[in-house]
XYZ file of N, CA and C in Angstrom:
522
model
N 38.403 97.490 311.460
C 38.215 97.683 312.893
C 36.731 97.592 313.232
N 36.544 96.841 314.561
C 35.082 96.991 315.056
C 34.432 98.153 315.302
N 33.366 98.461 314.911
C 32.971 99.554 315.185
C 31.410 99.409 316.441
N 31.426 99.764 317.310
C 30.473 99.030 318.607
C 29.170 99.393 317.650
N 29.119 100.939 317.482
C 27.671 101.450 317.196
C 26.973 100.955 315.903
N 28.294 100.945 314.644
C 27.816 100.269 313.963
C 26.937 98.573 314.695
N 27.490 97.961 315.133
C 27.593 96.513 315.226
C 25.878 96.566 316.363
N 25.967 97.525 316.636
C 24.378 97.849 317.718
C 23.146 98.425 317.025
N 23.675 98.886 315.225
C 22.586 99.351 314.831
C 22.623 98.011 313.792
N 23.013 97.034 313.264
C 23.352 96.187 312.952
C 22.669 94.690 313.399
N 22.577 94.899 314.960
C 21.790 93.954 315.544
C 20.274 94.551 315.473
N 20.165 95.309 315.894
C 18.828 96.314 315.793
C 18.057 95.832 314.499
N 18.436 96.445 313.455
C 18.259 96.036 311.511
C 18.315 94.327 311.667
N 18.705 93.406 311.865
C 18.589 92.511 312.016
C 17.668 91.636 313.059
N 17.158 92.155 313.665
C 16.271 91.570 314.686
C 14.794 92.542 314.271
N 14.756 93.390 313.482
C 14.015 93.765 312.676
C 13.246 92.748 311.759
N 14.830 92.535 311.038
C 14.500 91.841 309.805
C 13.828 90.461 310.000
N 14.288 90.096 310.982
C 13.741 88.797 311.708
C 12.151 88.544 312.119
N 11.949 90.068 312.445
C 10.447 89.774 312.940
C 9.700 90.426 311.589
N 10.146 90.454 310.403
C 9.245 90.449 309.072
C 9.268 92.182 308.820
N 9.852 93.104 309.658
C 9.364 94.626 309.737
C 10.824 94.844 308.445
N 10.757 94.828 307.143
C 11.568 94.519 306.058
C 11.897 96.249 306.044
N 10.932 96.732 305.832
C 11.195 98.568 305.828
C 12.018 99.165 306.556
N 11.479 98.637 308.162
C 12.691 99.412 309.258
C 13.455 99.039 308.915
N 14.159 97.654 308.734
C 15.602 97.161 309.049
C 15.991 98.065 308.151
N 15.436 98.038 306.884
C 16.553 98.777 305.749
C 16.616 99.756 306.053
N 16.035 100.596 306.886
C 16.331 102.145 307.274
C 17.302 101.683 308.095
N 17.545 100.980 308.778
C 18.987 100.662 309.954
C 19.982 100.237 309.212
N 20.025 99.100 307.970
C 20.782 99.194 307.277
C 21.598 100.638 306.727
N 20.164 101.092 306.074
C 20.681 102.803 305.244
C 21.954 103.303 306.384
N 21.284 103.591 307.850
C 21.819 104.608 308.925
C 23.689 103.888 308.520
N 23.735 102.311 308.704
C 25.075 101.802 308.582
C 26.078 102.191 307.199
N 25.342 102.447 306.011
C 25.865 102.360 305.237
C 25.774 104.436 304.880
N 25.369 104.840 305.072
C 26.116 106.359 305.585
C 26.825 106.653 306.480
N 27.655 105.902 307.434
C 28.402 105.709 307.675
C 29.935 104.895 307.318
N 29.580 104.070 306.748
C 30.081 103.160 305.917
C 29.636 102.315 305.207
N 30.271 102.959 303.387
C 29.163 102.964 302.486
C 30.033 101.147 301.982
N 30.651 100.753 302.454
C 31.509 99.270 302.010
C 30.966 98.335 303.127
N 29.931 98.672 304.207
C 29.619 97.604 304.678
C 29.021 96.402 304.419
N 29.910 95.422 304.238
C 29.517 94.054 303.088
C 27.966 93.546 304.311
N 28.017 93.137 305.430
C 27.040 92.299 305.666
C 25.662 93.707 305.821
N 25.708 95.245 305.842
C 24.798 95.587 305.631
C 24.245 95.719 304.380
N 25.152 95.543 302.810
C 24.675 95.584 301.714
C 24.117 94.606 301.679
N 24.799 93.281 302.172
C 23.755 91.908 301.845
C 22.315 91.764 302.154
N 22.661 92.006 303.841
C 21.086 92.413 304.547
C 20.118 93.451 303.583
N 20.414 94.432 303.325
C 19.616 95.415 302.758
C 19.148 94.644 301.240
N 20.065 93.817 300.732
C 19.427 93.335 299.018
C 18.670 92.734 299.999
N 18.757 91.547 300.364
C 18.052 90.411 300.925
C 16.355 91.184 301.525
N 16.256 92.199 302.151
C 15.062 92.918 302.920
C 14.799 93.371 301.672
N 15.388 93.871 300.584
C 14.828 94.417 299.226
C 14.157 93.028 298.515
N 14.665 92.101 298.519
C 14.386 90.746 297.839
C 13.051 90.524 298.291
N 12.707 90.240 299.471
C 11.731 90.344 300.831
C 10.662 90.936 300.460
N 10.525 92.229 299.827
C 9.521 93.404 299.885
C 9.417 92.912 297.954
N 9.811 92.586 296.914
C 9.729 92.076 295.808
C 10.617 93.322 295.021
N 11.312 93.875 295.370
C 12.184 94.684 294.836
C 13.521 94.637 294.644
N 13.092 93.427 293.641
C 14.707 92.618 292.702
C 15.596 93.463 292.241
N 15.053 94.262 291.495
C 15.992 95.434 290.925
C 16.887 95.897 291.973
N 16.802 96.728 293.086
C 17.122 97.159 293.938
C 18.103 96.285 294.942
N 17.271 94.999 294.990
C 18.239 93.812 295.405
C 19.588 93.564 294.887
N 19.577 93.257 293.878
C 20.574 93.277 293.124
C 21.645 94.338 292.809
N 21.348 95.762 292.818
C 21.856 96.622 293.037
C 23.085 96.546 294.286
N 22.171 96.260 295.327
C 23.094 96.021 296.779
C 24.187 94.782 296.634
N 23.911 93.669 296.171
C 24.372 92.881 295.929
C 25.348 93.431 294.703
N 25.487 93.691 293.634
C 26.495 94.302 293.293
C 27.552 95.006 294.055
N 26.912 95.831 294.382
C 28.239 96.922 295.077
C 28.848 96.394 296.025
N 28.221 94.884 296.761
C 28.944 94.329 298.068
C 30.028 93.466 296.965
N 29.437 92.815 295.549
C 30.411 92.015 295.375
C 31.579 92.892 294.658
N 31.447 94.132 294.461
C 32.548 94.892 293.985
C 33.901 94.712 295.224
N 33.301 94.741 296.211
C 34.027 94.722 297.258
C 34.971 93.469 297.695
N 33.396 92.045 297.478
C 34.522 91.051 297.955
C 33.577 90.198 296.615
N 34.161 90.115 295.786
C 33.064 89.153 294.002
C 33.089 87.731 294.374
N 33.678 87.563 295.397
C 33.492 85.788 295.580
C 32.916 85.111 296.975
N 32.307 86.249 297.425
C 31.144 85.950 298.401
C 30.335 85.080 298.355
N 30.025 83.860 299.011
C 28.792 82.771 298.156
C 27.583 82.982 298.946
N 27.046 83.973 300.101
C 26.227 84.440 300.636
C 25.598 85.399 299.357
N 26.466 86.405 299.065
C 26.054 87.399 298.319
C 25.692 86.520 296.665
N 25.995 85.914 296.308
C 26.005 85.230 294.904
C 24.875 84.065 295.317
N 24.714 83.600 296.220
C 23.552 83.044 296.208
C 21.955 83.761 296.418
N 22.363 85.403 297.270
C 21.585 85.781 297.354
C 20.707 86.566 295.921
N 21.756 87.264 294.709
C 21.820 87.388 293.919
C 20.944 86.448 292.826
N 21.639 85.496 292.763
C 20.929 83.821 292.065
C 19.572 83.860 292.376
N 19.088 83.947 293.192
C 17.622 84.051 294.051
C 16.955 85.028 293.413
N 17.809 86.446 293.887
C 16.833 87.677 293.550
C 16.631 87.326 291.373
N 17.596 87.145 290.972
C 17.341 86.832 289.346
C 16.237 85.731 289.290
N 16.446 84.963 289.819
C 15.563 83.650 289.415
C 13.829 84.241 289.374
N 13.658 84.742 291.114
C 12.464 85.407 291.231
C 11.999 86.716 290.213
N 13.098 87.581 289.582
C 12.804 88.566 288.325
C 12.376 87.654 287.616
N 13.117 86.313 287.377
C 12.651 86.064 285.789
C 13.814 85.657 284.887
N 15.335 86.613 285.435
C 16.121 86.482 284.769
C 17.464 84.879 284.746
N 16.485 84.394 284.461
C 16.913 83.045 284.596
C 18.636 82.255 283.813
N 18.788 83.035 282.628
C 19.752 83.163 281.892
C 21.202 83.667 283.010
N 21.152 85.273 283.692
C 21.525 85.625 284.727
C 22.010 84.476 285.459
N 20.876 84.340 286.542
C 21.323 83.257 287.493
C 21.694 82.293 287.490
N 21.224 81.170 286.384
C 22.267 79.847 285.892
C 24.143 80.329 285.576
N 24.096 81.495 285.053
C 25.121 81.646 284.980
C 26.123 81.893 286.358
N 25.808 82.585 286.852
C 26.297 82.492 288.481
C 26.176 81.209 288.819
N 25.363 80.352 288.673
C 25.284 78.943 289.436
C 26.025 78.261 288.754
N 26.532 78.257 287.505
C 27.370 77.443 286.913
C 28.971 77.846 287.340
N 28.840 79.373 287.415
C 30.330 80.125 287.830
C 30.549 79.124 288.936
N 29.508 79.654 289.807
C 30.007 78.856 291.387
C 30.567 77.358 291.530
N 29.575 76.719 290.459
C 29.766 74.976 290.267
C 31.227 74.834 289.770
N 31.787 75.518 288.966
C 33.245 75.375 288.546
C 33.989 74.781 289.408
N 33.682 75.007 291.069
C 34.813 75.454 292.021
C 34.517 74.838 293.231
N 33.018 74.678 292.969
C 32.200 73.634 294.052
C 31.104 73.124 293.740
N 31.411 71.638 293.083
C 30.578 71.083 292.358
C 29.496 70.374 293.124
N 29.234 70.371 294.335
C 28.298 69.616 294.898
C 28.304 70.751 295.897
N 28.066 71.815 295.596
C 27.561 73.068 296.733
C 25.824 73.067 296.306
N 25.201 71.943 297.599
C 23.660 71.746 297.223
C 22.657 72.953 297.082
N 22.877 74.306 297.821
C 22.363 75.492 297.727
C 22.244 75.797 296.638
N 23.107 75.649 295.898
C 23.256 76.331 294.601
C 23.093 75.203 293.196
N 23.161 73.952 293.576
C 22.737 72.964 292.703
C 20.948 73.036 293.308
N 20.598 73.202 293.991
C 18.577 73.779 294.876
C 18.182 74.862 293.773
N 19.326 75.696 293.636
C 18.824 77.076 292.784
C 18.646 76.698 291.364
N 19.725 75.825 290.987
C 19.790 75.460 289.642
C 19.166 74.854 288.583
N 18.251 73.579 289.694
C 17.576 72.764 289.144
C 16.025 73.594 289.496
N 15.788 74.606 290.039
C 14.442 74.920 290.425
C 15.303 76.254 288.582
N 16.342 76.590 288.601
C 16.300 77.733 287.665
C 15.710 76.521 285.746
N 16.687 75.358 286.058
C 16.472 74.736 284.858
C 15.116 74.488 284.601
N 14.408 74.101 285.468
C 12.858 73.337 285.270
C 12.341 74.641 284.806
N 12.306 76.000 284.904
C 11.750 76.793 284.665
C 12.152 77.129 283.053
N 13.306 76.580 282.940
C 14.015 76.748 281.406
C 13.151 75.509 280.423
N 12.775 75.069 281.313
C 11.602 73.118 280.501
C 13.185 72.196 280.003
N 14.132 72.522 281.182
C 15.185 71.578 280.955
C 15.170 70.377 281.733
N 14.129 69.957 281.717
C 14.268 69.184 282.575
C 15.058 68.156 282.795
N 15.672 67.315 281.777
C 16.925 66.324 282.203
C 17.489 66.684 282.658
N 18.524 68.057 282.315
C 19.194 68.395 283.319
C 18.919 69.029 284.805
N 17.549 69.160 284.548
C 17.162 69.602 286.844
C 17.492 68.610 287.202
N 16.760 67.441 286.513
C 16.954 65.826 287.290
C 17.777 65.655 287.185
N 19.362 65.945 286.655
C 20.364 65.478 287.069
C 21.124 66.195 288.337
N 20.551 67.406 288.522
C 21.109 68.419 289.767
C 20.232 68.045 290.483
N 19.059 67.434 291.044
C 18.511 66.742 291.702
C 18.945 65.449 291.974
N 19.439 64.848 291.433
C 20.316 64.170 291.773
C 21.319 63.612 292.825
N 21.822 64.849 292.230
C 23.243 65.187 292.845
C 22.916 65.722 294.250
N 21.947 66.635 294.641
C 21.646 66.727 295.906
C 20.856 65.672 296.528
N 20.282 64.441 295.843
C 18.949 63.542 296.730
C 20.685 62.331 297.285
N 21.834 62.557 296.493
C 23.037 61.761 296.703
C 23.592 62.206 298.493
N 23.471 63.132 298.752
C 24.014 63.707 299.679
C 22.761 63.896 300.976
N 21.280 64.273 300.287
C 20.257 64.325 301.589
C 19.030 63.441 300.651
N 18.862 62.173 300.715
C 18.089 61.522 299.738
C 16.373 61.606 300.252
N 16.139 62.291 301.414
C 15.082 62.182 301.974
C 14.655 63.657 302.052
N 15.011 64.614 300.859
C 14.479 65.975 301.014
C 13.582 65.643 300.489
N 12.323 65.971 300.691
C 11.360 66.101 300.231
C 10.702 67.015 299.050
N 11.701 68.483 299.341
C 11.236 69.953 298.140
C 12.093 68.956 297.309
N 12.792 68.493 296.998
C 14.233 67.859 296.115
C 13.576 66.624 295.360
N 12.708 65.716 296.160
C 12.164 64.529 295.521
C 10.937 65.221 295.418
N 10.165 65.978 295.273
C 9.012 66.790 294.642
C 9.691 67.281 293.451
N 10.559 67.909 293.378
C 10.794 68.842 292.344
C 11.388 67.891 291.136
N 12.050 66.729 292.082
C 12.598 65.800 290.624
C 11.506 65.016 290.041
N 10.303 64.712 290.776
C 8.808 63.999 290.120
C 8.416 64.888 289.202
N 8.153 66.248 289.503
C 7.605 67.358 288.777
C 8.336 67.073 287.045
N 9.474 67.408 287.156
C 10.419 66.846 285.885
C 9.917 65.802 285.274
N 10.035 64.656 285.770
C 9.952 63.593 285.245
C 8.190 63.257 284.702
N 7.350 64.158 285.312
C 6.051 64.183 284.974
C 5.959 65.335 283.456
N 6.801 66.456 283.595
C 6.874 66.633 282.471
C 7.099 66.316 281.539
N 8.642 65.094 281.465
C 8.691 64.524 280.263
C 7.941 63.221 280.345
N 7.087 63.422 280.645
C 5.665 62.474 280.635
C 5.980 60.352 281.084
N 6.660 60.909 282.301
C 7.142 59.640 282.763
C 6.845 59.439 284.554
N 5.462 59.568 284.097
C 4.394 59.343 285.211
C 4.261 58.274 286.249
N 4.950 57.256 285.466
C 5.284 55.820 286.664
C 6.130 56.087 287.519
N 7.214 56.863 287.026
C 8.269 57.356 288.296
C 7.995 58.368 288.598
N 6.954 59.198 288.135
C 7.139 60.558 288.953
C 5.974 60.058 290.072
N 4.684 59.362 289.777
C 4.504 58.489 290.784
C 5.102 58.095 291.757
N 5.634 57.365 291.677
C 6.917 56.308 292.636
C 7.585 57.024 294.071
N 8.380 58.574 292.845
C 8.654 58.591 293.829
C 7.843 59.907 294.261
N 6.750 60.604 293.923
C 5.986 60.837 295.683
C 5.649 59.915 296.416
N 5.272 58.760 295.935
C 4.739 57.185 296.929
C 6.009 57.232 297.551
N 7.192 57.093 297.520
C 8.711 56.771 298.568
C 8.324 57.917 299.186
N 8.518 59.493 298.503
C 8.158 60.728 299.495
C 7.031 60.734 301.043
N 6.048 60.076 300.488
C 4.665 60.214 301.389
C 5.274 59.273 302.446
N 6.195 58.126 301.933
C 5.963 56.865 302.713
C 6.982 57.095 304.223
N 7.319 58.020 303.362
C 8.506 58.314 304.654
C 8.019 59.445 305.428
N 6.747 59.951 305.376
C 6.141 60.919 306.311
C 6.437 62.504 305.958
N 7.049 62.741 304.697
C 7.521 64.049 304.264
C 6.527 64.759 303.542
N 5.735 65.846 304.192
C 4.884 66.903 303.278
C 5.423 66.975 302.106
């Protein structure tokens, strides 16, 4: 059932969160979730403002207990993926990104997370192949054709990682 006051302290925490004030919102979050401690979009909000302030641990925390609630959330599991990647825990988050890929193999958010999680693993063939797979669908991203040069400059194949920032630049993309 709707609840008005919730849904007014809700906008409040969120138009917070919007203008960068990461502390308040989560106190408006908190107020929602002592009231109702299963509120999925205030647990998300609250990891996400925890993510925000660099407090992964805590992020993740929230993000747990929302996915106890609903585990196949791809808001919450991407937000999750994120908060690991930025810890460090890179092992973690590929694994969620591979869970997710099972089921949606060209979900580009999460093939974005994957190939920025692999390059950090020095996997690079395989980023460039999840780079790929997203330059197939938006071939003119620019973070996407940066990040697949980066690769390809690592495994020391400098003519194309050349190339393609020269296609990148040529098309007017920072």
């Amino acid at each position: 059932m709707i609840n008005p006051k919730i849904n007014s302290i809700l906008d409040e925490a969120n138009r917070l969160f919007l203008q960068g004030k990461f502390q308040e919102a989560i106190s408006y979050y908190n107020n929602i979730l002592n009231e109702d401690s299963k509120h999925i979009s205030s647990l998300n909000n609250k990891g996400y403002a925890l993510s925000k302030l660099k407090d992964f641990t805590n992020a993740i925390k929230c993000y747990d207990l929302a996915l106890e609630i609903c585990p196949s959330d791809l808001s919450i599991l991407i937000n999750k993926i994120s908060s690991f990647r930025k810890q460090g825990n890179l092992i973690e988050a590929l694994s969620i990104c591979d869970n997710i890929l099972k089921n949606n193999s060209n979900y580009n958010v999460v093939l974005y997370h994957k190939e920025r999680i692999l390059f950090s693993m020095k996997k690079f063939n395989e980023s460039i192949s999840c780079c790929n797979l997203i330059l197939e669908d938006y071939p003119d991203n620019g973070d996407v054709i940066f990040d697949k040069a980066s690769n390809l400059a690592m495994l020391s194949n400098f003519d194309d990682a050349l190339n393609l920032l020269e296609h990148s630049i040529s098309q007017g993309i920072q």
